[in-house]
Amino acid sequence: MPALLRVLMMMYIMVVLIAVWRFFEVQEVDLFTLGAAPVIFGIWHQKPWTLIVMRVYLAIQTLAFSALGVTAIIAYQLTPEDVVVTFKGVTIPMLPLVLSIILLLGFQIFVAFTKQTKHYLKTNTVTS
């Protein structure tokens, strides 16, 4: 397994664990984060459909964060003092948050479209 794909899989495992923790905490299912589970399964078992599922999942993430960004920009134009992100009472600065989202999406897109990932998922060496 390529190193970048291994890092991406660990990142997705953390996301799924957070989604499961959130389910037990709030009693709500978050399909946006649980969507990483089929990608993890496909990467682990080298399924040929994984590349398509991963790219669709990335497209959904990109669309969601783009919509959130456009909404934040419009809200900032109307009332700048009301555009804040808080988590459990802590205000998160906007610039580091936006840069983190861009870097995480960029990394995922880079890994999803590299030749190593395509080659790894096309060669089905793991028996099911």
CSV table of C-alpha atoms in Angstrom, one decimal:
chain,number,residue,atom,x,y,z
A,1,MET,CA,0.0,0.0,0.0
A,2,PRO,CA,1.4,3.4,-0.9
A,3,ALA,CA,2.4,5.6,2.0
A,4,LEU,CA,0.0,8.5,1.0
A,5,LEU,CA,-2.9,6.1,0.7
A,6,ARG,CA,-2.0,4.7,4.2
A,7,VAL,CA,-2.1,8.2,5.6
A,8,LEU,CA,-5.4,8.9,3.9
A,9,MET,CA,-6.8,5.6,5.3
A,10,MET,CA,-5.7,6.5,8.8
A,11,MET,CA,-7.3,9.9,8.4
A,12,TYR,CA,-10.6,8.3,7.3
A,13,ILE,CA,-10.4,5.9,10.3
A,14,MET,CA,-10.2,8.8,12.6
A,15,VAL,CA,-13.2,10.5,10.9
A,16,VAL,CA,-15.3,7.3,11.3
A,17,LEU,CA,-14.3,7.0,14.9
A,18,ILE,CA,-15.4,10.6,15.5
A,19,ALA,CA,-18.7,9.9,13.8
A,20,VAL,CA,-19.3,6.8,15.9
A,21,TRP,CA,-18.4,8.8,19.1
A,22,ARG,CA,-20.7,11.6,18.0
A,23,PHE,CA,-23.5,9.0,17.4
A,24,PHE,CA,-23.2,7.8,21.0
A,25,GLU,CA,-22.9,11.4,22.3
A,26,VAL,CA,-25.7,13.0,20.4
A,27,GLN,CA,-27.7,10.0,19.1
A,28,GLU,CA,-27.6,11.3,15.5
A,29,VAL,CA,-26.1,9.5,12.5
A,30,ASP,CA,-23.8,11.7,10.4
A,31,LEU,CA,-23.8,10.2,6.9
A,32,PHE,CA,-21.2,12.9,5.8
A,33,THR,CA,-18.5,11.4,8.0
A,34,LEU,CA,-19.7,7.8,7.9
A,35,GLY,CA,-19.3,8.0,4.1
A,36,ALA,CA,-15.6,7.3,4.7
A,37,ALA,CA,-16.4,3.7,5.9
A,38,PRO,CA,-16.9,2.2,2.4
A,39,VAL,CA,-13.7,3.9,1.2
A,40,ILE,CA,-11.7,2.4,4.1
A,41,PHE,CA,-13.2,-1.1,3.3
A,42,GLY,CA,-12.3,-0.7,-0.4
A,43,ILE,CA,-8.8,0.4,0.2
A,44,TRP,CA,-8.1,-2.3,2.8
A,45,HIS,CA,-9.5,-5.0,0.5
A,46,GLN,CA,-8.1,-3.4,-2.8
A,47,LYS,CA,-11.6,-3.4,-4.4
A,48,PRO,CA,-11.6,-1.9,-7.9
A,49,TRP,CA,-14.7,0.2,-7.2
A,50,THR,CA,-12.9,2.1,-4.4
A,51,LEU,CA,-11.5,4.7,-6.7
A,52,ILE,CA,-15.0,5.7,-7.9
A,53,VAL,CA,-16.4,5.7,-4.3
A,54,MET,CA,-13.4,7.8,-3.1
A,55,ARG,CA,-13.8,10.3,-5.9
A,56,VAL,CA,-17.5,10.6,-5.3
A,57,TYR,CA,-17.0,11.1,-1.6
A,58,LEU,CA,-14.4,13.8,-2.4
A,59,ALA,CA,-16.8,15.5,-4.7
A,60,ILE,CA,-19.5,15.6,-2.0
A,61,GLN,CA,-17.0,17.0,0.5
A,62,THR,CA,-15.8,19.6,-2.0
A,63,LEU,CA,-19.4,20.6,-2.8
A,64,ALA,CA,-20.4,20.8,0.9
A,65,PHE,CA,-17.4,22.9,1.9
A,66,SER,CA,-17.8,25.2,-1.1
A,67,ALA,CA,-21.4,25.8,-0.2
A,68,LEU,CA,-20.4,26.4,3.4
A,69,GLY,CA,-17.7,28.9,2.2
A,70,VAL,CA,-20.1,30.8,-0.1
A,71,THR,CA,-22.7,31.0,2.7
A,72,ALA,CA,-20.0,32.3,5.1
A,73,ILE,CA,-18.9,34.9,2.6
A,74,ILE,CA,-22.4,36.1,2.0
A,75,ALA,CA,-23.1,36.2,5.7
A,76,TYR,CA,-19.8,38.1,6.3
A,77,GLN,CA,-21.0,40.8,3.8
A,78,LEU,CA,-24.3,41.2,5.7
A,79,THR,CA,-23.2,41.1,9.3
A,80,PRO,CA,-19.4,40.5,9.8
A,81,GLU,CA,-19.6,40.3,13.6
A,82,ASP,CA,-22.0,37.3,13.5
A,83,VAL,CA,-19.7,35.1,11.4
A,84,VAL,CA,-17.9,33.1,14.0
A,85,VAL,CA,-17.2,29.4,14.4
A,86,THR,CA,-17.4,28.0,17.9
A,87,PHE,CA,-16.9,24.5,19.2
A,88,LYS,CA,-17.9,23.8,22.8
A,89,GLY,CA,-17.7,27.4,23.7
A,90,VAL,CA,-14.3,28.0,22.1
A,91,THR,CA,-14.1,30.4,19.1
A,92,ILE,CA,-12.0,29.0,16.2
A,93,PRO,CA,-10.2,31.6,14.1
A,94,MET,CA,-11.4,31.7,10.5
A,95,LEU,CA,-8.1,31.8,8.7
A,96,PRO,CA,-6.6,28.6,10.2
A,97,LEU,CA,-9.9,26.8,9.8
A,98,VAL,CA,-10.1,27.7,6.1
A,99,LEU,CA,-6.5,26.8,5.4
A,100,SER,CA,-6.9,23.5,7.2
A,101,ILE,CA,-10.0,22.6,5.1
A,102,ILE,CA,-8.2,23.5,1.9
A,103,LEU,CA,-5.1,21.5,2.8
A,104,LEU,CA,-7.2,18.5,3.8
A,105,LEU,CA,-9.3,18.5,0.7
A,106,GLY,CA,-6.2,19.1,-1.4
A,107,PHE,CA,-4.4,16.2,0.1
A,108,GLN,CA,-7.3,13.9,-0.4
A,109,ILE,CA,-7.7,15.0,-4.0
A,110,PHE,CA,-4.0,14.5,-4.6
A,111,VAL,CA,-4.0,11.0,-3.2
A,112,ALA,CA,-7.2,10.1,-5.1
A,113,PHE,CA,-5.8,11.1,-8.5
A,114,THR,CA,-2.2,9.8,-8.2
A,115,LYS,CA,-1.0,7.0,-10.4
A,116,GLN,CA,0.2,5.0,-7.3
A,117,THR,CA,-3.4,4.9,-5.9
A,118,LYS,CA,-4.9,3.9,-9.3
A,119,HIS,CA,-2.3,1.2,-9.7
A,120,TYR,CA,-2.7,-0.1,-6.2
A,121,LEU,CA,-6.5,-0.4,-6.5
A,122,LYS,CA,-6.4,-1.9,-10.0
A,123,THR,CA,-4.0,-4.7,-9.0
A,124,ASN,CA,-6.2,-7.0,-6.9
A,125,THR,CA,-3.6,-9.0,-5.0
A,126,VAL,CA,-5.6,-9.4,-1.8
A,127,THR,CA,-7.9,-12.4,-1.9
A,128,SER,CA,-11.4,-12.0,-0.4
